[in-house]
CSV table of C-alpha atoms in Angstrom, one decimal:
chain,number,residue,atom,x,y,z
M,1,MET,CA,151.9,-59.9,-17.6
M,2,MET,CA,149.1,-62.2,-17.3
M,3,TYR,CA,149.0,-62.2,-13.6
M,4,ILE,CA,148.6,-58.4,-13.6
M,5,THR,CA,145.8,-58.5,-16.3
M,6,TYR,CA,144.1,-61.1,-14.0
M,7,LYS,CA,144.0,-58.9,-11.1
M,8,ILE,CA,142.8,-55.9,-13.2
M,9,LYS,CA,139.8,-57.7,-14.3
M,10,ILE,CA,138.7,-59.0,-10.9
M,11,THR,CA,139.2,-55.6,-9.7
M,12,ALA,CA,136.7,-54.3,-12.4
M,13,LEU,CA,134.3,-57.1,-11.8
M,14,SER,CA,134.2,-56.3,-7.6
M,15,ARG,CA,133.3,-52.6,-8.7
M,16,PHE,CA,130.6,-53.9,-10.8
M,17,LEU,CA,129.2,-56.0,-8.1
M,18,ILE,CA,129.5,-53.2,-5.6
M,19,PHE,CA,127.8,-50.8,-8.0
M,20,VAL,CA,124.8,-53.2,-8.3
M,21,ALA,CA,124.3,-53.8,-4.9
M,22,PHE,CA,124.2,-50.0,-4.1
M,23,VAL,CA,121.6,-49.3,-6.8
M,24,SER,CA,119.5,-52.5,-5.3
M,25,PHE,CA,120.0,-51.0,-1.5
M,26,SER,CA,119.0,-47.6,-3.0
M,27,ALA,CA,115.9,-49.1,-4.8
M,28,ALA,CA,114.8,-50.8,-1.8
M,29,THR,CA,115.2,-47.9,0.6
M,30,SER,CA,113.2,-45.8,-2.3
M,31,SER,CA,110.3,-48.5,-2.0
M,32,ALA,CA,110.5,-48.4,1.9
M,33,GLN,CA,110.1,-44.5,1.8
M,34,THR,CA,107.0,-44.9,-0.9
M,35,ILE,CA,105.3,-47.2,1.2
M,36,ASP,CA,105.6,-44.7,4.4
M,37,THR,CA,104.4,-41.9,2.4
M,38,LEU,CA,101.8,-43.4,0.0
M,39,LYS,CA,100.5,-46.8,0.8
M,40,ALA,CA,98.7,-46.3,4.3
M,41,PRO,CA,96.0,-48.6,4.9
M,42,ALA,CA,92.5,-47.5,4.1
M,43,PRO,CA,90.2,-46.5,7.0
M,44,VAL,CA,87.9,-49.1,8.4
M,45,LEU,CA,85.1,-47.0,8.6
M,46,LYS,CA,83.7,-44.8,5.2
M,47,GLY,CA,83.4,-41.3,5.8
M,48,LEU,CA,84.9,-38.8,8.5
M,49,TYR,CA,84.7,-40.2,12.0
M,50,ALA,CA,87.1,-39.9,15.0
M,51,ASP,CA,87.4,-40.8,18.6
M,52,PRO,CA,86.5,-44.6,18.0
M,53,ASN,CA,85.4,-46.7,20.9
M,54,ILE,CA,85.8,-50.5,19.8
M,55,THR,CA,84.5,-53.3,21.7
M,56,ALA,CA,82.8,-57.0,21.4
M,57,PHE,CA,79.7,-58.2,22.5
M,58,GLY,CA,78.7,-61.8,21.6
M,59,LYS,CA,80.5,-62.6,18.1
M,60,LYS,CA,80.6,-58.8,16.8
M,61,PHE,CA,82.8,-56.2,17.3
M,62,TYR,CA,81.5,-52.8,17.5
M,63,ILE,CA,82.7,-49.3,17.1
M,64,TYR,CA,81.0,-46.1,18.3
M,65,PRO,CA,82.7,-43.1,17.0
M,66,THR,CA,82.3,-39.1,16.6
M,67,SER,CA,80.9,-38.0,13.7
M,68,ASP,CA,83.6,-35.8,12.1
M,69,GLY,CA,84.0,-33.1,9.4
M,70,THR,CA,82.9,-29.8,11.0
M,71,VAL,CA,85.0,-27.1,12.4
M,72,GLY,CA,84.6,-26.8,16.1
M,73,TRP,CA,83.5,-30.4,16.2
M,74,MET,CA,79.7,-29.5,16.0
M,75,SER,CA,78.1,-32.9,15.6
M,76,THR,CA,74.7,-33.3,17.0
M,77,SER,CA,74.3,-37.2,17.1
M,78,PHE,CA,76.1,-40.7,17.4
M,79,THR,CA,76.2,-43.8,15.3
M,80,CYS,CA,77.0,-47.3,15.8
M,81,TRP,CA,79.2,-49.8,13.6
M,82,SER,CA,79.4,-53.5,13.4
M,83,SER,CA,81.5,-56.0,12.0
M,84,ASP,CA,81.9,-59.8,12.3
M,85,ASN,CA,85.6,-59.7,11.1
M,86,LEU,CA,87.3,-56.3,12.2
M,87,VAL,CA,87.8,-55.4,8.5
M,88,ASP,CA,84.1,-54.9,7.0
M,89,TRP,CA,82.0,-52.6,9.0
M,90,LYS,CA,78.0,-52.0,9.0
M,91,ASN,CA,76.7,-48.5,9.6
M,92,GLU,CA,73.9,-49.6,12.5
M,93,GLY,CA,72.4,-45.9,11.9
M,94,VAL,CA,72.0,-43.2,14.6
M,95,ILE,CA,71.8,-44.8,18.1
M,96,LEU,CA,71.5,-41.2,19.9
M,97,ASP,CA,70.2,-38.0,18.7
M,98,LEU,CA,71.1,-34.9,20.9
M,99,PRO,CA,68.2,-32.5,19.7
M,100,ARG,CA,65.7,-35.3,19.8
M,101,ASP,CA,66.7,-37.6,22.9
M,102,LEU,CA,68.2,-35.1,25.3
M,103,THR,CA,66.8,-31.9,27.3
M,104,TRP,CA,70.2,-30.3,28.4
M,105,ALA,CA,72.6,-30.5,25.2
M,106,LYS,CA,72.0,-30.4,21.5
M,107,GLU,CA,75.6,-30.2,20.1
M,108,ARG,CA,78.9,-31.0,20.4
M,109,ALA,CA,78.5,-34.8,20.6
M,110,TRP,CA,81.7,-36.3,21.2
M,111,ALA,CA,83.8,-39.4,22.1
M,112,PRO,CA,81.6,-42.0,23.5
M,113,THR,CA,82.3,-45.3,25.2
M,114,ILE,CA,80.2,-48.3,26.3
M,115,ALA,CA,79.9,-50.9,28.8
M,116,THR,CA,77.5,-53.9,29.8
M,117,LYS,CA,76.3,-54.3,33.2
M,118,ASN,CA,72.9,-55.7,34.4
M,119,ASN,CA,71.7,-57.3,31.1
M,120,LYS,CA,71.9,-53.4,30.0
M,121,TYR,CA,74.3,-51.4,27.6
M,122,TYR,CA,75.5,-48.3,29.2
M,123,TYR,CA,76.9,-45.3,26.7
M,124,TYR,CA,78.7,-42.6,28.1
M,125,TYR,CA,79.3,-39.6,25.8
M,126,SER,CA,80.4,-35.8,25.6
M,127,ALA,CA,77.6,-33.5,25.1
M,128,ASN,CA,78.5,-29.6,25.2
M,129,VAL,CA,81.3,-30.3,27.4
M,130,ASN,CA,79.4,-32.3,29.8
M,131,ILE,CA,79.3,-36.3,30.1
M,132,GLY,CA,76.0,-37.7,29.9
M,133,VAL,CA,74.6,-41.6,30.3
M,134,ALA,CA,72.3,-43.6,27.9
M,135,VAL,CA,70.8,-46.8,28.4
M,136,ALA,CA,69.7,-49.6,26.0
M,137,ASP,CA,68.6,-53.1,25.7
M,138,LYS,CA,71.0,-54.0,22.7
M,139,PRO,CA,74.5,-52.9,21.6
M,140,GLU,CA,72.8,-51.3,18.5
M,141,GLY,CA,70.4,-49.2,20.7
M,142,PRO,CA,68.5,-47.2,20.3
M,143,PHE,CA,69.7,-45.4,23.8
M,144,LYS,CA,67.6,-43.4,26.0
M,145,ASP,CA,68.6,-40.8,28.7
M,146,PRO,CA,67.6,-42.3,32.2
M,147,ILE,CA,68.3,-39.3,34.4
M,148,GLY,CA,67.4,-36.3,32.1
M,149,LYS,CA,70.6,-34.4,33.2
M,150,PRO,CA,74.7,-34.6,32.9
M,151,LEU,CA,76.2,-37.6,34.8
M,152,ILE,CA,79.4,-35.2,35.3
M,153,ALA,CA,78.4,-31.5,34.6
M,154,ARG,CA,81.0,-29.2,33.0
M,155,GLY,CA,82.9,-27.3,35.8
M,156,THR,CA,82.8,-30.7,38.1
M,157,ARG,CA,86.6,-30.6,38.2
M,158,GLY,CA,89.7,-28.8,36.2
M,159,GLY,CA,89.9,-29.2,32.5
M,160,GLN,CA,87.1,-30.3,30.2
M,161,MET,CA,84.4,-32.9,31.1
M,162,ILE,CA,84.9,-34.8,28.1
M,163,ASP,CA,86.1,-38.1,26.7
M,164,PRO,CA,84.5,-40.6,29.0
M,165,MET,CA,85.5,-44.3,29.2
M,166,ALA,CA,84.0,-46.9,31.0
M,167,PHE,CA,85.8,-49.9,32.5
M,168,VAL,CA,84.4,-52.6,34.1
M,169,ASP,CA,86.7,-54.9,36.3
M,170,ASP,CA,86.7,-58.7,36.9
M,171,ASP,CA,84.8,-58.5,39.8
M,172,GLY,CA,82.1,-56.4,38.6
M,173,THR,CA,83.3,-53.0,39.8
M,174,ALA,CA,82.7,-50.1,37.1
M,175,TYR,CA,84.8,-46.8,36.8
M,176,LEU,CA,84.6,-44.0,34.9
M,177,TYR,CA,87.8,-42.4,33.3
M,178,TRP,CA,87.5,-39.1,31.7
M,179,GLY,CA,88.9,-35.4,31.2
M,180,GLN,CA,91.3,-32.8,29.0
M,181,GLY,CA,93.9,-31.6,30.9
M,182,GLN,CA,93.7,-34.3,33.7
M,183,CYS,CA,92.6,-37.7,34.2
M,184,ASN,CA,89.5,-38.0,36.5
M,185,ILE,CA,88.5,-41.3,37.7
M,186,VAL,CA,85.4,-42.4,39.7
M,187,LYS,CA,83.8,-45.6,40.7
M,188,LEU,CA,80.4,-45.8,39.3
M,189,ASN,CA,77.5,-47.3,41.4
M,190,ASP,CA,75.8,-50.4,40.9
M,191,ASP,CA,73.1,-48.8,38.5
M,192,MET,CA,75.7,-47.5,36.0
M,193,THR,CA,73.9,-44.3,35.7
M,194,SER,CA,75.1,-42.4,39.1
M,195,CYS,CA,78.3,-42.1,41.1
M,196,ASP,CA,79.7,-39.8,44.2
M,197,THR,CA,81.6,-37.0,42.8
M,198,SER,CA,82.9,-36.4,46.1
M,199,LYS,CA,85.2,-39.3,45.7
M,200,ILE,CA,86.7,-38.3,42.2
M,201,ILE,CA,90.3,-38.7,41.8
M,202,SER,CA,92.6,-36.7,39.6
M,203,VAL,CA,95.9,-37.9,38.2
M,204,LYS,CA,97.8,-35.9,35.3
M,205,PRO,CA,100.7,-38.5,34.1
M,206,GLU,CA,103.5,-36.5,32.3
M,207,GLY,CA,102.4,-35.8,29.0
M,208,TYR,CA,98.7,-36.3,29.4
M,209,ASN,CA,96.1,-34.4,27.4
M,210,GLU,CA,92.7,-36.4,26.7
M,211,GLY,CA,91.4,-39.4,25.7
M,212,PRO,CA,92.1,-41.9,28.6
M,213,PHE,CA,91.2,-45.5,28.0
M,214,MET,CA,92.0,-48.4,30.7
M,215,ILE,CA,92.7,-52.1,29.8
M,216,LYS,CA,93.5,-54.9,32.1
M,217,ARG,CA,96.1,-57.7,31.1
M,218,LYS,CA,97.5,-60.3,33.4
M,219,GLY,CA,96.6,-58.5,36.5
M,220,ILE,CA,98.3,-55.2,35.5
M,221,TYR,CA,96.1,-52.0,34.7
M,222,TYR,CA,97.1,-50.1,31.8
M,223,LEU,CA,96.0,-46.6,31.7
M,224,MET,CA,96.5,-44.8,28.1
M,225,TRP,CA,95.6,-41.5,26.7
M,226,SER,CA,96.5,-39.0,24.0
M,227,GLU,CA,99.4,-36.4,24.0
M,228,TYR,CA,99.5,-33.0,21.9
M,229,ASP,CA,96.4,-31.6,20.7
M,230,THR,CA,94.1,-33.5,18.3
M,231,ARG,CA,94.8,-30.9,15.7
M,232,ASP,CA,98.8,-31.3,16.0
M,233,PRO,CA,100.0,-33.8,13.5
M,234,ARG,CA,102.3,-34.9,16.6
M,235,TYR,CA,99.2,-36.3,18.2
M,236,SER,CA,99.9,-39.7,19.8
M,237,ILE,CA,99.4,-42.2,22.4
M,238,ALA,CA,101.3,-43.2,25.8
M,239,TYR,CA,100.3,-45.2,28.9
M,240,ALA,CA,101.1,-45.8,32.4
M,241,THR,CA,100.7,-48.9,34.5
M,242,SER,CA,99.3,-50.0,37.9
M,243,THR,CA,98.2,-52.7,40.0
M,244,SER,CA,95.1,-50.9,41.0
M,245,PRO,CA,92.6,-49.3,38.5
M,246,LEU,CA,92.8,-46.3,40.6
M,247,GLY,CA,96.8,-45.8,40.5
M,248,PRO,CA,99.2,-44.6,41.3
M,249,PHE,CA,100.5,-44.8,37.7
M,250,LYS,CA,103.9,-45.2,36.4
M,251,LYS,CA,104.5,-43.8,32.9
M,252,ALA,CA,106.2,-46.4,30.6
M,253,ILE,CA,109.2,-44.2,29.4
M,254,GLY,CA,110.5,-45.2,25.9
M,255,HIS,CA,107.5,-47.3,25.1
M,256,PRO,CA,105.4,-45.0,22.9
M,257,VAL,CA,102.0,-47.0,21.8
M,258,LEU,CA,101.2,-45.2,18.6
M,259,LYS,CA,102.1,-42.1,16.4
M,260,GLY,CA,102.1,-40.8,13.2
M,261,LYS,CA,104.8,-41.4,10.6
M,262,GLY,CA,105.2,-40.2,6.9
M,263,VAL,CA,101.5,-39.7,5.4
M,264,VAL,CA,99.9,-40.9,8.6
M,265,LYS,CA,99.4,-37.6,10.7
M,266,GLY,CA,97.6,-37.0,14.0
M,267,ALA,CA,97.1,-40.5,15.0
M,268,GLY,CA,95.5,-40.6,18.4
M,269,HIS,CA,92.5,-41.0,20.7
M,270,HIS,CA,92.0,-44.7,20.8
M,271,SER,CA,90.3,-47.6,22.4
M,272,VAL,CA,91.7,-51.2,22.4
M,273,VAL,CA,89.6,-54.4,22.0
M,274,GLN,CA,90.7,-57.7,23.6
M,275,VAL,CA,89.5,-60.6,20.9
M,276,PRO,CA,87.4,-63.0,23.3
M,277,GLY,CA,88.9,-66.1,24.3
M,278,THR,CA,92.4,-64.9,23.2
M,279,ASP,CA,95.6,-62.6,24.1
M,280,ASP,CA,94.9,-60.9,20.8
M,281,TRP,CA,94.6,-57.3,20.9
M,282,TYR,CA,93.6,-54.3,18.4
M,283,ILE,CA,93.5,-50.7,18.8
M,284,ALA,CA,91.1,-47.9,17.0
M,285,TYR,CA,92.2,-44.6,16.6
M,286,HIS,CA,91.8,-41.9,14.4
M,287,ARG,CA,94.2,-40.1,11.9
M,288,PHE,CA,94.0,-37.0,9.6
M,289,ALA,CA,92.0,-37.9,6.6
M,290,ILE,CA,94.2,-38.6,3.8
M,291,PRO,CA,94.8,-36.7,1.7
M,292,ASP,CA,94.5,-33.2,3.0
M,293,GLY,CA,92.9,-34.0,6.4
M,294,ASN,CA,93.2,-31.9,9.6
M,295,GLY,CA,92.1,-31.9,13.2
M,296,TYR,CA,88.5,-31.5,12.0
M,297,ASN,CA,88.6,-34.1,9.2
M,298,ARG,CA,89.6,-37.4,10.3
M,299,GLU,CA,89.0,-40.9,9.7
M,300,THR,CA,88.8,-44.3,11.6
M,301,CYS,CA,91.6,-46.9,11.5
M,302,VAL,CA,92.3,-50.5,13.3
M,303,SER,CA,95.7,-52.0,13.8
M,304,PRO,CA,97.0,-54.8,15.7
M,305,MET,CA,98.5,-54.1,19.2
M,306,ARG,CA,101.1,-56.5,20.8
M,307,PHE,CA,103.2,-57.0,23.9
M,308,ASP,CA,106.5,-58.1,24.6
M,309,ALA,CA,107.5,-60.7,26.9
M,310,ASP,CA,107.9,-58.2,29.8
M,311,GLY,CA,104.1,-57.0,29.4
M,312,ASN,CA,105.3,-53.5,27.6
M,313,ILE,CA,102.8,-52.5,24.8
M,314,LEU,CA,104.9,-52.4,21.6
M,315,PRO,CA,104.8,-49.5,19.2
M,316,VAL,CA,101.9,-50.0,16.7
M,317,ASP,CA,103.0,-50.2,13.0
M,318,VAL,CA,100.4,-47.6,11.3
M,319,PHE,CA,101.1,-49.1,8.0
M,320,GLU,CA,100.3,-52.9,8.8
M,321,LYS,CA,97.5,-54.2,6.8
M,322,LEU,CA,94.5,-55.2,8.9
M,323,LYS,CA,93.7,-59.0,8.4
M,324,PRO,CA,89.9,-60.4,9.2
M,325,VAL,CA,89.6,-61.6,12.6
M,326,LYS,CA,86.8,-63.9,13.8
M,327,ILE,CA,85.3,-64.2,17.3
M,328,LYS,CA,85.3,-67.8,18.2
M,329,LYS,CA,84.4,-67.7,21.8
M,330,ALA,CA,81.6,-65.1,22.6
M,331,LYS,CA,82.2,-62.6,25.3
M,332,LYS,CA,80.0,-63.4,28.3
């Protein structure tokens, strides 16, 4: 009789412990879901900004974005933001104003990029669905139009002539990538303000829509781009690799770079910066503004971006909190 009573007590205790474990697991799961939907990190730039181009010059980081917040993306000027730690950003003001500084376009100031060469800074941008170039002596500008016309005029190739990305290879050769609908690539001349448009190469990796970006790591070229439309919550980033900046490119199947989750929607149109002197990489991108954002009301974020041992880009965690980063070795 005592033996039977003892077994009953153990059974009851076991059931109680199982119940406690279940409640704890449910609470943990609920907590994780809450983080996914309610606790996304704050944007790094105050206000509505999209299409961020992040880079490093000297011991500072810079972001060159599109000013957002109008239906049809009708912005007319560009700003520059600087930071010495990736977390705290200073608005350096307007660096290029289309109505004031251009004779050939007045609106639709979109998706800029910047590169340095010849002790100058070259700023490429979309203006009224053309691609222009401007030049300055400092990263903060002011920038001036040196050619008085588009560098790449609308209609030069299929798709829209937007979303330029300038990449300077280790040997000093500079390339321009751009295009919605297909990715166009051309080698820039040494002056960085001209190119031979008869030598444009056009490629269209599976899923490509817009926003090309090029990086090089350990001898491998990574062509990255945005998939879907920027107004689509599924907007996301994929990539392909090559041993040449001109391709051919092989898409990394099963290795998405970045996409939204939970409260984070429309995460895309990115750029990437390598912290000088390290193998540490960070990705800047926009997402729908939280809360109630959409494809015309977007905000800029920065997250760590990592590689695995085989050189694959690991999926970016859009909920990872950004920690301050200092540049110890200035980029030449």
